[in-house]
Short mmCIF file of C-alpha atoms and ligand atoms in Angstrom, two decimals:
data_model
loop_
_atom_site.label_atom_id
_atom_site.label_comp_id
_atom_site.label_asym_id
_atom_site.label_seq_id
_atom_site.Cartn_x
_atom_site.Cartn_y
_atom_site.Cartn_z
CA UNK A 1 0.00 0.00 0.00
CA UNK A 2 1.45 3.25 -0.70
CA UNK A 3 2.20 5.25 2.33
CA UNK A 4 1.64 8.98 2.72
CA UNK A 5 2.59 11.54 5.11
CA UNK A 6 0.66 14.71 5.28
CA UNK A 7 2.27 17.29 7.34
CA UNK A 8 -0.38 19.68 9.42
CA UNK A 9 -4.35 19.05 9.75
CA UNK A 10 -5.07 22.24 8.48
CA UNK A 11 -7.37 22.76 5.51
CA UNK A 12 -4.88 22.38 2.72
CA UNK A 13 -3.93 18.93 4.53
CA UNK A 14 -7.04 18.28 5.20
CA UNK A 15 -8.82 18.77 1.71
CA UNK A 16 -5.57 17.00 0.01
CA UNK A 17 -6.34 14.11 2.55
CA UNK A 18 -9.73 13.96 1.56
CA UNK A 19 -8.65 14.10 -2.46
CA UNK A 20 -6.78 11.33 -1.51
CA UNK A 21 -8.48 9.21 -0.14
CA UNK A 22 -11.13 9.04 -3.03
CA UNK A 23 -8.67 8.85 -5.97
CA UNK A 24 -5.92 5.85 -3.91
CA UNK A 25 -8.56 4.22 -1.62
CA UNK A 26 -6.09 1.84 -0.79
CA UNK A 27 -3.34 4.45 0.27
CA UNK A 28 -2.39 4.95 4.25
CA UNK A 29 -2.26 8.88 4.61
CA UNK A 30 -1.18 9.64 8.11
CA UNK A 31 -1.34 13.49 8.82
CA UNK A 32 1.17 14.85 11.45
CA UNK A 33 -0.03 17.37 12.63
CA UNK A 34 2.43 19.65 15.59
CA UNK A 35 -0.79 20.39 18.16
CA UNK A 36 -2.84 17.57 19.56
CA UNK A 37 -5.56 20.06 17.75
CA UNK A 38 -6.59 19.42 14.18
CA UNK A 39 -8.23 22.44 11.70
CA UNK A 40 -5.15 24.85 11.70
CA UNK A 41 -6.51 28.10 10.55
CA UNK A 42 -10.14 27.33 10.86
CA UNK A 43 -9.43 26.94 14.53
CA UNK A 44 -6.94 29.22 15.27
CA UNK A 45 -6.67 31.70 12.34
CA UNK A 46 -10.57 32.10 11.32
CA UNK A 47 -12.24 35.16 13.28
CA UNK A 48 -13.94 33.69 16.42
CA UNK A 49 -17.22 35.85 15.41
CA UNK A 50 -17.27 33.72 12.12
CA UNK A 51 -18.52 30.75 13.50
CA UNK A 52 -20.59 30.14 9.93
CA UNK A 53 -17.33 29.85 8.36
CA UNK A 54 -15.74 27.37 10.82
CA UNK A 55 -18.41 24.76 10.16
CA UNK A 56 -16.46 23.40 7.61
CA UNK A 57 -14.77 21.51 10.26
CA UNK A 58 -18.01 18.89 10.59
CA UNK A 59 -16.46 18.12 6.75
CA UNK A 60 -12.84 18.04 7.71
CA UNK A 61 -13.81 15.73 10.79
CA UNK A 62 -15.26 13.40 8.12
CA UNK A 63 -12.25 13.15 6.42
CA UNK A 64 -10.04 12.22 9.31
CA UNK A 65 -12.58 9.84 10.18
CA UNK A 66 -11.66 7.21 7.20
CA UNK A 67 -10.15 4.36 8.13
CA UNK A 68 -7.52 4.89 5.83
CA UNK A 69 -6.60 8.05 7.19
CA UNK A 70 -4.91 8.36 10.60
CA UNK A 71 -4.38 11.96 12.84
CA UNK A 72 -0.94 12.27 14.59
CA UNK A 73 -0.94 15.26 16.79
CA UNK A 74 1.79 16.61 19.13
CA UNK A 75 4.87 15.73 16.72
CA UNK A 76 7.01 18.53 15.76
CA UNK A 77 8.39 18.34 12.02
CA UNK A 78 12.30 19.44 12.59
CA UNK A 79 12.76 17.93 16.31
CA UNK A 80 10.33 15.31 17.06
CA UNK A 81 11.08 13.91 13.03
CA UNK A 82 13.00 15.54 10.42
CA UNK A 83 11.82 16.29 7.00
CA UNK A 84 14.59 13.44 5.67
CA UNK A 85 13.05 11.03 8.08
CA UNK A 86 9.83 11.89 6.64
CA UNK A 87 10.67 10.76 3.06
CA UNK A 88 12.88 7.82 4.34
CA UNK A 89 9.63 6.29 5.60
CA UNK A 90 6.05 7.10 3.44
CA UNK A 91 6.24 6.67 -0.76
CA UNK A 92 4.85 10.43 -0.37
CA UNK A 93 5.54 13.70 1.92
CA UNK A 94 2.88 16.71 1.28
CA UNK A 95 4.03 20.04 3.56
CA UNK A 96 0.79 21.45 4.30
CA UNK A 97 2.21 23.21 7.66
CA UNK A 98 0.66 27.02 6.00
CA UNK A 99 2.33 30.23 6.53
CA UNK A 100 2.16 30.75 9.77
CA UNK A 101 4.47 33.77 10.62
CA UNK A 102 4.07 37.36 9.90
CA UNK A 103 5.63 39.53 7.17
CA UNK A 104 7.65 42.99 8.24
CA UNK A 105 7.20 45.92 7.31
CA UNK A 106 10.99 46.70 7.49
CA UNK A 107 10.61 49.87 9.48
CA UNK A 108 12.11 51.67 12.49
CA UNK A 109 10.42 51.25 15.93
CA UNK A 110 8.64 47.24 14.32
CA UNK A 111 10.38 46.09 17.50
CA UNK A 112 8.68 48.27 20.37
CA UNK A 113 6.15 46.64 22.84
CA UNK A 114 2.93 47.12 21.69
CA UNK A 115 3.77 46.42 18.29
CA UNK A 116 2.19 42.78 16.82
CA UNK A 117 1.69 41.17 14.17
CA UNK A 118 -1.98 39.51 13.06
CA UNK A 119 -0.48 36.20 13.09
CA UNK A 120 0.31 36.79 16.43
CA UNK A 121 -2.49 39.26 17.86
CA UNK A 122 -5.28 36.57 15.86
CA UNK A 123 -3.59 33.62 17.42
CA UNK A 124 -3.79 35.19 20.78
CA UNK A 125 -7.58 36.02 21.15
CA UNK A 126 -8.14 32.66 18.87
CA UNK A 127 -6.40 30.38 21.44
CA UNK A 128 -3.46 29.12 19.60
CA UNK A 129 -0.79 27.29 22.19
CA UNK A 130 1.94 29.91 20.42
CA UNK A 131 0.43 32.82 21.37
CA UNK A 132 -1.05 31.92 24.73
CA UNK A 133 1.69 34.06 26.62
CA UNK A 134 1.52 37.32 24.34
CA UNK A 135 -0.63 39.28 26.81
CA UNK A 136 -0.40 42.23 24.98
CA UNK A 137 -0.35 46.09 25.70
CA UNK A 138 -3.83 47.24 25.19
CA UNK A 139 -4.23 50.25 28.06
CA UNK A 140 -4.01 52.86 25.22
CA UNK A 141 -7.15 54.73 23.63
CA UNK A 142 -5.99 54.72 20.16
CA UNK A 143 -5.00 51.49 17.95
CA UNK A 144 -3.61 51.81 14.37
CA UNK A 145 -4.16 48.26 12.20
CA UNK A 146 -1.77 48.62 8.75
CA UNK A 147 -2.95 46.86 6.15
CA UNK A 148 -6.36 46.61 3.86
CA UNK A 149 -7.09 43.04 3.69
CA UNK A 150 -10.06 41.44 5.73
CA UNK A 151 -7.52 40.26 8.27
CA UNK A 152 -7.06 43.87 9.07
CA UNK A 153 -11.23 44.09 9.41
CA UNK A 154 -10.94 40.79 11.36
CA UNK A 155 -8.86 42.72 14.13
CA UNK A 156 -10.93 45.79 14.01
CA UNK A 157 -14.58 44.07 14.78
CA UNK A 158 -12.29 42.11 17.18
CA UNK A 159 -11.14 45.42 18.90
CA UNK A 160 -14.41 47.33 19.01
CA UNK A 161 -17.05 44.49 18.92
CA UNK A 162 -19.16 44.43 22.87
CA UNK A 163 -19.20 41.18 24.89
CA UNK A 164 -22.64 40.96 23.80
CA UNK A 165 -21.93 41.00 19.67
CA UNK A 166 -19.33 38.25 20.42
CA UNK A 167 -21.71 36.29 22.68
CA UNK A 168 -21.64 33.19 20.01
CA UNK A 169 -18.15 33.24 19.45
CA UNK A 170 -15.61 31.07 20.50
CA UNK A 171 -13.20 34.10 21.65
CA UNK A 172 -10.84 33.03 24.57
CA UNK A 173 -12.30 34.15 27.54
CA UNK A 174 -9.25 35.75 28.87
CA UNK A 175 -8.18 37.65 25.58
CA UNK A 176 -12.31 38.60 25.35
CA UNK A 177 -11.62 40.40 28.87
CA UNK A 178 -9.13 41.83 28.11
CA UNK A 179 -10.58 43.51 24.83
CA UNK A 180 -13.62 44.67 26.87
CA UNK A 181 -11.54 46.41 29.39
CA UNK A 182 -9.29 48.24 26.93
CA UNK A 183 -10.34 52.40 26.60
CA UNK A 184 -9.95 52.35 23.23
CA UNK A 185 -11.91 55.31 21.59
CA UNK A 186 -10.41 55.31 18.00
CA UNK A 187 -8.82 53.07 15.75
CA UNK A 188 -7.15 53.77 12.40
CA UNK A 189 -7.21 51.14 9.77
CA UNK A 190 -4.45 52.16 7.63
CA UNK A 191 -4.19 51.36 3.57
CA UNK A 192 -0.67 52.39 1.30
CA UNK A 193 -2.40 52.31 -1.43
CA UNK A 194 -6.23 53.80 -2.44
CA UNK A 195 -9.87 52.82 -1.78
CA UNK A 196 -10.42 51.11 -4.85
CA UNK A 197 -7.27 49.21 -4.61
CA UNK A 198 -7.89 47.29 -1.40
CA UNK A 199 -7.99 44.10 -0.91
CA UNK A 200 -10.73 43.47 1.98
CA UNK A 201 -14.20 42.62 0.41
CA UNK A 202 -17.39 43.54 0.46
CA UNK A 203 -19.22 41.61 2.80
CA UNK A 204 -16.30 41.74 5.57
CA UNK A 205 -16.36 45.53 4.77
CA UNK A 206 -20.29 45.76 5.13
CA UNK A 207 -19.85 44.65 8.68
CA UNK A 208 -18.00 47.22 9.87
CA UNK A 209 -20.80 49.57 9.34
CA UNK A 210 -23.14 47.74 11.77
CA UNK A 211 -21.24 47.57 15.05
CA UNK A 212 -22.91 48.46 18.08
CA UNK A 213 -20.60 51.12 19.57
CA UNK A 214 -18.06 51.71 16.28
CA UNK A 215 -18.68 54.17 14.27
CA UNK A 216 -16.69 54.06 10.70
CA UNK A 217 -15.32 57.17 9.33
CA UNK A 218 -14.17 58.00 5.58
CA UNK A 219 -12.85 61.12 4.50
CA UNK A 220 -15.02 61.51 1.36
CA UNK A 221 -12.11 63.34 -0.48
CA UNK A 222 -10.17 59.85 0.15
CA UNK A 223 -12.90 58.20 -2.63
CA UNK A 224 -12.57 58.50 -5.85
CA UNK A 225 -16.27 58.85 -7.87
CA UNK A 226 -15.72 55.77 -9.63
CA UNK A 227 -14.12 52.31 -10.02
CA UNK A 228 -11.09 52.25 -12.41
CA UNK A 229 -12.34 51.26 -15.90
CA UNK A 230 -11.31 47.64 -17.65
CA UNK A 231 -11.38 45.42 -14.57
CA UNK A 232 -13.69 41.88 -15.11
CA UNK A 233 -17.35 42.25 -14.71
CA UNK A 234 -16.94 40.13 -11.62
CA UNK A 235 -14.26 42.38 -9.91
CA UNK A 236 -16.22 45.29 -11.08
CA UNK A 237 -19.34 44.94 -9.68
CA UNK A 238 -17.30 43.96 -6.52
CA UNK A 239 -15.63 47.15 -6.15
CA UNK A 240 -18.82 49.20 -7.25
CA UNK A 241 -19.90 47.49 -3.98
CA UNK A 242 -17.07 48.56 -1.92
CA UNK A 243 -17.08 51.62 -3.14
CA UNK A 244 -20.88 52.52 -2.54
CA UNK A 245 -20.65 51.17 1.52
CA UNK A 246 -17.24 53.36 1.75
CA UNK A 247 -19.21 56.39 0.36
CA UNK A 248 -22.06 55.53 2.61
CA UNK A 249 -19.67 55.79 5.35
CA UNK A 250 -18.61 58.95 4.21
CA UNK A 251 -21.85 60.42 4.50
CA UNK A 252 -23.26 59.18 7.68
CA UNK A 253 -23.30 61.44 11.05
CA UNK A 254 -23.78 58.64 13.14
CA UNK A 255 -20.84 58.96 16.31
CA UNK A 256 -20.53 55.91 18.87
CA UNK A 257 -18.04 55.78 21.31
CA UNK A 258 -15.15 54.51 19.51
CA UNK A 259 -14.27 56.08 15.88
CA UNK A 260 -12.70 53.92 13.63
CA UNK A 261 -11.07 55.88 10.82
CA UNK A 262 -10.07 54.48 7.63
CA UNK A 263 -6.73 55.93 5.76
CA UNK A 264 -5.92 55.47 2.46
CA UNK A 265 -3.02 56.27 0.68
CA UNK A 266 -1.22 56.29 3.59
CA UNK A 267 2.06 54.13 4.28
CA UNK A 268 3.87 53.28 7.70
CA UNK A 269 7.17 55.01 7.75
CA UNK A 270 8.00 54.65 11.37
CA UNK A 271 6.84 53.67 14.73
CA UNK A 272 7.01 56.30 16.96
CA UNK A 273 8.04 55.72 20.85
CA UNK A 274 11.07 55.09 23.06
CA UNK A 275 10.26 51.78 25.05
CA UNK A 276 6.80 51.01 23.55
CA UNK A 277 4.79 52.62 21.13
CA UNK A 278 3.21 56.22 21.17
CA UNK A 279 2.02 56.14 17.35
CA UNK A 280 3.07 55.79 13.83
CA UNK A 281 4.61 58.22 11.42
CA UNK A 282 2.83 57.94 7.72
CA UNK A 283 3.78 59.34 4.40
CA UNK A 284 0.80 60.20 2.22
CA UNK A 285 1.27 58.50 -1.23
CA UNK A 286 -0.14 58.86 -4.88
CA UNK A 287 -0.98 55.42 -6.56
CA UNK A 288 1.20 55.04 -9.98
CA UNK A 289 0.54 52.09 -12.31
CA UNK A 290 -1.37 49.88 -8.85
CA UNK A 291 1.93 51.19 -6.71
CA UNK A 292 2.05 53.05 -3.72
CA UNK A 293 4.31 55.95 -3.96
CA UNK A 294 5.77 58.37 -1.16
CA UNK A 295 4.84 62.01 -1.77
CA UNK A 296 7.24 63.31 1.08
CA UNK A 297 3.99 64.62 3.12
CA UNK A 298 3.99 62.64 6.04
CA UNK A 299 1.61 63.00 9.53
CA UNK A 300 1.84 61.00 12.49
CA UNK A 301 -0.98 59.21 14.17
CA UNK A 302 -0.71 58.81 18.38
CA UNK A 303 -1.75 55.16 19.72
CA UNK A 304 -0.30 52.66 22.26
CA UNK A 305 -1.43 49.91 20.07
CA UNK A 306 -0.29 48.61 16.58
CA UNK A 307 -1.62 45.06 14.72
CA UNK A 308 0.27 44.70 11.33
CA UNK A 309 -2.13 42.75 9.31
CA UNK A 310 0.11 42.83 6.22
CA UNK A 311 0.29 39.03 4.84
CA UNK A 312 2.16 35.57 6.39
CA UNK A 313 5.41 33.55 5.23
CA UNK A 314 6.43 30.39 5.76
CA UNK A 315 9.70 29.54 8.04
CA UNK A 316 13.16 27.86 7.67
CA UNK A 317 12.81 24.32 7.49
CA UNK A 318 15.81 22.08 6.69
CA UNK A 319 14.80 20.21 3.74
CA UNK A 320 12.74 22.93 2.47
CA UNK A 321 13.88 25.15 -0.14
CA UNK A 322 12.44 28.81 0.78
CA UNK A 323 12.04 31.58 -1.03
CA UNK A 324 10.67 35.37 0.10
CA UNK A 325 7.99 33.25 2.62
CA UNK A 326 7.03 30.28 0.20
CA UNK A 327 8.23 27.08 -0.37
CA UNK A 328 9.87 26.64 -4.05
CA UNK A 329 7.79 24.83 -5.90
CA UNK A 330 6.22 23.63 -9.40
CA UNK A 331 2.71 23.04 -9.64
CA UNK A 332 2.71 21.90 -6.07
CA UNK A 333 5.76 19.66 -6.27
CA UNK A 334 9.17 20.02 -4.52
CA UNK A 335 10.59 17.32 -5.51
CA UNK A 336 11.00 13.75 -6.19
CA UNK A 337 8.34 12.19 -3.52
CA UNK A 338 7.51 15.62 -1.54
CA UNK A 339 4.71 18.11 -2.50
CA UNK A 340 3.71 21.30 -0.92
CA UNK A 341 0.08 22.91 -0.97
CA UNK A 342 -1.52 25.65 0.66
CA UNK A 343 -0.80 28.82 1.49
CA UNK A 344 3.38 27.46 2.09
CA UNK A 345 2.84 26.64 -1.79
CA UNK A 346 1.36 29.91 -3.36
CA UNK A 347 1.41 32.61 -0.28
CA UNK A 348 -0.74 33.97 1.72
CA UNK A 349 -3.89 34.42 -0.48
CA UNK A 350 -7.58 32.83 -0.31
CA UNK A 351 -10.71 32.01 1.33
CA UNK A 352 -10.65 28.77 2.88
CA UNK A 353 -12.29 26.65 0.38
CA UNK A 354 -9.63 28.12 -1.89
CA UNK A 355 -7.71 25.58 -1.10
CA UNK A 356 -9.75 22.92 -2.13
CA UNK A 357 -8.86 23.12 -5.76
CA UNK A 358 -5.54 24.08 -4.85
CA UNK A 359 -5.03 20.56 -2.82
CA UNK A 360 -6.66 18.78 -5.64
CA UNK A 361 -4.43 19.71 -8.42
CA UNK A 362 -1.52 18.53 -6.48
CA UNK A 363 -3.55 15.65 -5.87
CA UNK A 364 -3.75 15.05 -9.38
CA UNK A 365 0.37 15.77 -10.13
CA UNK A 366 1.33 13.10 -6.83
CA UNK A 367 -1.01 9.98 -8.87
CA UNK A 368 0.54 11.15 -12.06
CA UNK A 369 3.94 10.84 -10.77
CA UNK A 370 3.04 7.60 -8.96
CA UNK A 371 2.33 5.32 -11.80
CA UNK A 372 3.00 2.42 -11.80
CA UNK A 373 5.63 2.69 -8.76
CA UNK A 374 5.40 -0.23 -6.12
CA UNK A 375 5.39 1.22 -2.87
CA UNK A 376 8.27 0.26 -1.14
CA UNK A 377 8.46 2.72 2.39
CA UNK A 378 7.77 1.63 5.98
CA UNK A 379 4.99 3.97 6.31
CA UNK A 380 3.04 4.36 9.64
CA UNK A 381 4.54 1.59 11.27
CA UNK A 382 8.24 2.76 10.57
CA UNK A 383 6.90 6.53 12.54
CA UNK A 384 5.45 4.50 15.09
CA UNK A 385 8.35 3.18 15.81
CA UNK A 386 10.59 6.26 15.34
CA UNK A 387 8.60 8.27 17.47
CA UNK A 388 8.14 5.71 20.44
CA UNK A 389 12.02 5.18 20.20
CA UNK A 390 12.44 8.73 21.01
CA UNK A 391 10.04 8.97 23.91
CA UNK A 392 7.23 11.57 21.69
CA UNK A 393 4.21 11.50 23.32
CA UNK A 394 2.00 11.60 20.28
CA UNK A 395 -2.16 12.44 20.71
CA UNK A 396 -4.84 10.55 18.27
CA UNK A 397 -8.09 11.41 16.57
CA UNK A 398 -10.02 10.30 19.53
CA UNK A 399 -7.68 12.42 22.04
CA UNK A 400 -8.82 15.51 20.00
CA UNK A 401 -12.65 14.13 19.99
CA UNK A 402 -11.90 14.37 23.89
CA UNK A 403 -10.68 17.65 24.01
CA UNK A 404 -13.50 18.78 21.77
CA UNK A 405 -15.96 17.80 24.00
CA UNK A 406 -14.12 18.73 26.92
CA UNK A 407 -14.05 22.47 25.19
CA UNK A 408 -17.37 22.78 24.30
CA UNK A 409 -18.60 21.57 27.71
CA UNK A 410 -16.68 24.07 30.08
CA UNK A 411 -17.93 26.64 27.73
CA UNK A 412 -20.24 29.35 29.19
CA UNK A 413 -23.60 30.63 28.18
CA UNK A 414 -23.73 30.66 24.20
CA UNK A 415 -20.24 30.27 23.43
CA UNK A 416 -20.01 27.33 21.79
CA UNK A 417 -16.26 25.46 23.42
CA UNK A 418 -14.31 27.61 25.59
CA UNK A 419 -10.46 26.43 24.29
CA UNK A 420 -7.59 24.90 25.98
CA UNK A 421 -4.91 27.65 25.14
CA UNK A 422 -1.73 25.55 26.09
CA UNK A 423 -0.38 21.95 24.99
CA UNK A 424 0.44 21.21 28.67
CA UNK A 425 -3.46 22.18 29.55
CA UNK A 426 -4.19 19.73 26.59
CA UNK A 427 -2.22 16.93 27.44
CA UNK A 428 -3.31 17.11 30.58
CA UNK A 429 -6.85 17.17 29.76
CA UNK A 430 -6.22 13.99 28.28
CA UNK A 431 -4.42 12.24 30.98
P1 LIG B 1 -4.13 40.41 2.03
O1 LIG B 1 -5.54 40.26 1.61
O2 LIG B 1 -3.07 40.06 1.05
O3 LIG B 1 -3.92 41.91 2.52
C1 LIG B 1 -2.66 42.36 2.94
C2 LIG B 1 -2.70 43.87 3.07
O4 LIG B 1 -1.44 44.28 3.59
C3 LIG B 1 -2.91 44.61 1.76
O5 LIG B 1 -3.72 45.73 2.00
C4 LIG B 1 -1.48 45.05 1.41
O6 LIG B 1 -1.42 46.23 0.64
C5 LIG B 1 -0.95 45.35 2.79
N1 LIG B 1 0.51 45.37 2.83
C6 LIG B 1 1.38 44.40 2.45
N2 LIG B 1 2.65 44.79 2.68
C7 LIG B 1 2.57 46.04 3.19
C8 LIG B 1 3.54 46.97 3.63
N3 LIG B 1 4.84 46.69 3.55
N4 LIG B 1 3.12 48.17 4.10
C9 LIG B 1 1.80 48.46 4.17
N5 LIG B 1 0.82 47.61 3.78
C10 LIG B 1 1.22 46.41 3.30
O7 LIG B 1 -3.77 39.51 3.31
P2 LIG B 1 -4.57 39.18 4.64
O8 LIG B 1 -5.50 40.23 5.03
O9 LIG B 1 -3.51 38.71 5.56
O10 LIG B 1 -5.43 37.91 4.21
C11 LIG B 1 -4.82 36.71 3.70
C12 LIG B 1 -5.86 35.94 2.91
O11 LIG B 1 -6.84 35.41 3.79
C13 LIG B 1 -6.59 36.81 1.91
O12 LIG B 1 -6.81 36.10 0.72
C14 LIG B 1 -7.89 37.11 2.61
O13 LIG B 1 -8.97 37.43 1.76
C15 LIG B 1 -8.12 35.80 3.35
N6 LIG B 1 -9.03 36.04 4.48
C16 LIG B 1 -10.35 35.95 4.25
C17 LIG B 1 -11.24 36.24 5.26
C18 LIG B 1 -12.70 36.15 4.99
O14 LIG B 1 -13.09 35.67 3.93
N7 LIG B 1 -13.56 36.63 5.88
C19 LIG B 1 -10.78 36.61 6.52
C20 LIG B 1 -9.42 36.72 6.73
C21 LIG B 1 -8.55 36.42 5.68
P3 LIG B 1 -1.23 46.17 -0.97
O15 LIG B 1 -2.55 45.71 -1.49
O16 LIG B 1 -0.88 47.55 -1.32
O17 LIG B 1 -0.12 45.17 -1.21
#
C-alpha cells in the first residue's frame, strides 16, 4: 500500500487528505499534525465571530474519520522527526504546515512593545498554544491596524465588537476580557495604497458599518467617484460594492463611542516611541501604475497599540527550499516524492475553500507521478516506531474528539467550546 505523510491538519492537509483518499482508496495517509488540535486556521486563524465559516470543520472531521486516514498530533516536524526522516519512511511527503508567521514591514520602531503582528495578535484572542503568553499592551485609547485586507477588518470588529456581539463566538475568555476592558476610543485602519485598490471585500467591509458602539469614518475626499475602468465584470461589480458602503460611510453622522477611521493612501514610515509605542509616522502617497508611492507629506498618528495585518510567510525548514515566505515549488511539487500545498505553496492568499482546488491539483500531479511505482516505504509503522524510540508522546483522533468535548462543555452561556490555550493544559486534559 502506498504510504503517505501529510504534514499539518489544516485545511490544505485536510482537503488534500480527503482528495486522496477518493482517488488511492487503498493508500495509508497519516497526517502529522504539531498540536494535539486538528483544523489549523479554521481553529486558530478564522475570526472567532465567524462561527458560519468554521463549520467546515463537521467536513474536515469526516475526512479524518476514514479508516484509511490516521491523525498524529503533538509531533514537531524538525525535532520530534525531520523532513529526511519523513521521506525515508512514506512513498509520499505533502508540507501542508501554512504560513504561519508574519511579514515585516521593514521599518524603524517594528520592535517596540505594543507592536504585533496579526499572526500573532489573531492567534492570541483565537487560542493558539503559540500565542497563549503574548498578553499584549492594550491600556491605550488609540490602535492603528496597517494593512487593507479582511484580516485587518478581522482585528478591528475584534477590537471594538461588545461582549454581547461576540456572545456566540468562540473568543478566549481571557483575551475577550481583556478587549472589553481596553479604553480604546479610536482606531485607524491604515491602507498604502487607495480605496479602490484594497484588498478586503465587500461583505467583511459591510460589517463594519453595523457595530454596536463603532462608528466608521471615511474622508469623502479619500474616494474617488468611480471604479477604475477595464477590470472583469466580476471584480467590477465587486468594487462598485465597496465603493458605494465606503461612500455611505462617508456620509453618515452617526458617532458611537469609539471612531474607527479608515486611511488610504497612507504608508507606515516609522513607529514612533522610546520603550513602547506612542504612534506611527505615515507618508501620504499617490498610486502610480497599482503602486504606492511616497509624496514626502507625512503625519503622524498617536496610539499605544499597533496590529500589522500585512500578509504571512512560511519559516526555515531544513529540507525545504524557501524563497521570500514560500516554499519553491512547481505546480505543487518540490521534488521527487515531496509536494507542498496551501498557502506554504502559493502565499498567503484565499478564502478557505480556496484551497480545495488548490489541494486537488496537487492531488492530481502526486497519482501522475506515482504510476505504476510499487510502494516500497515503511509507512506508519516505521513513525510509530521512530517516534516511540524517542520517547514523543504523540495524541490521536479520539484524544482531540476528547478535548473537543471537553471544550465545548466548560464553555459558558452561548459560546459554543471555551479552548484549551496551552499543549500542557491539553495533554493534561487527556491524561
Ligand atoms: P491580504 O488580503 O493580502 O492583505 C494584505 C494587506 O497588507 C494589503 O492591503 C497590502 O497592501 C498590505 N501590505 C502588504 N505589505 C505592506 C507593507 N509593507 N506596508 C503596508 N501595507 C502592506 O492579506 P490578509 O488580510 O492577511 O489575508 C490573507 C488571505 O486570507 C486573503 O486572501 C484574505 O482574503 C483571506 N481572508 C479571508 C477572510 C474572509 O473571507 N472573511 C478573513 C481573513 C482572511 P497592498 O494591497 O498595497 O499590497
Amino acid at each position: 500500500m502506498t504510504s503517505i505523510a501529510i504534514i499539518g491538519a489544516g485545511p490544505s492537509g485536510l482537503f488534500a487528505a480527503d482528495g486522496l483518499t477518493r482517488k488511492l482508496p487503498d493508500a495509508r495517509i497519516d497526517i502529522i499534525e504539531r498540536l494535539p488540535t486538528p483544523f489549523g486556521l479554521v481553529r486558530a486563524g478564522v475570526a472567532p465571530d465567524h462561527q458560519g465559516t468554521k463549520a467546515i470543520q463537521r467536513q474536515f472531521e469526516r475526512t479524518l474519520d476514514k479508516d484509511t486516514v490516521r491523525l498524529i498530533g503533538n509531533v514537531t516536524i524538525g525535532s520530534d522527526v525531520t523532513l529526511d526522516d519523513l521521506r525515508g519512511l512514506y512513498d509520499v511527503v505533502i508540507f501542508a504546515a501554512g504560513a504561519p508567521i508574519d511579514r515585516h514591514l521593514g521599518i524603524p520602531g517594528e520592535d517596540l512593545t505594543g507592536v504585533y503582528g496579526s499572526a500573532d495578535f489573531v492567534g492570541w484572542y483565537n487560542g493558539h498554544p503559540d500565542q497563549a503568553n503574548l498578553a499584549p499592551a492594550l491600556d491605550g485609547s488609540g490602535a492603528v491596524i496597517i494593512g487593507n485586507g479582511n484580516v485587518a477588518l478581522d482585528v478591528c470588529r475584534l477590537l471594538v465588537k461588545t461582549a454581547d456581539e461576540m456572545a456566540t463566538s468562540d473568543v478566549v475568555p481571557a483575551a475577550a476580557s481583556a478587549l472589553q476592558a481596553m479604553p480604546l476610543t479610536d482606531v485607524w485602519l491604515a491602507g498604502r495604497r487607495g480605496a479602490t485598490d484594497a484588498a478586503f471585500t465587500f461583505s467583511e467591509l459591510s460589517e463594519l458599518g453595523e457595530l454596536a458602539r463603532c462608528t466608521p469614518r471615511v474622508d469623502a475626499e479619500q474616494l474617488p467617484d468611480a471604479i477604475p475602468e477595464g477590470l472583469p465584470p466580476g471584480d467590477a461589480r465587486m468594487k462598485e460594492k465597496t465603493l458605494k458602503t465606503l461612500q455611505g460611510f462617508a456620509a453618515s453622522a452617526e458617532d458611537k463611542p469609539i471612531t474607527l477611521h479608515m486611511a488610504f493612501q497612507a504608508n507606515p514610515i516609522e513607529i514612533l516611541g522610546a520603550e513602547r509605542v506612542e504612534g506611527v509616522r505615515f507618508e501620504r502617497t499617490r498610486v502610480e501604475d497599482g503602486r504606492a508611492v511616497g509624496t514626502g507629506e507625512t503625519f503622524d498618528v498617536p496610539c499605544g497599540l499597533v496590529v500589522t495585518a500585512i500578509g504571512y510567510q512560511t519559516p526555515a525548514l531544513d529540507g525545504l527550499p524557501i524563497e521570500r515566505g514560500v516554499v519553491v515549488n512547481n505546480g505543487g511539487k518540490i521534488e521527487d516524492g515531496l509536494y507542498v500545498v496551501g498557502w506554504a505553496k502559493r502565499g498567503p492568499s484565499g478564502t478557505v475553500p480556496t484551497n480545495r482546488a488548490d489541494s486537488l491539483s496537487v492531488v492530481g500531479e502526486v497519482i501522475a507521478d506515482l504510476g505504476d511505482t510499487a510502494p516500497s516505504k515503511a509507512g506508519g509503522d516505521g513513525l510509530d516506531a521512530l517516534l516511540a524510540d524517542r520517547g514523543v508522546r504523540t495524541t490521536s483522533l479520539e484524544d482531540w474528539r476528547t478535548l473537543d468535548a471537553a471544550e465545548q462543555a466548560r464553555a459558558t452561556d452561548d459560546h459554543p467550546r471555551d479552548k484549551f490555550t496551552t499543549v500542557d493544559d491539553m495533554l493534561n486534559a487527556l491524561s
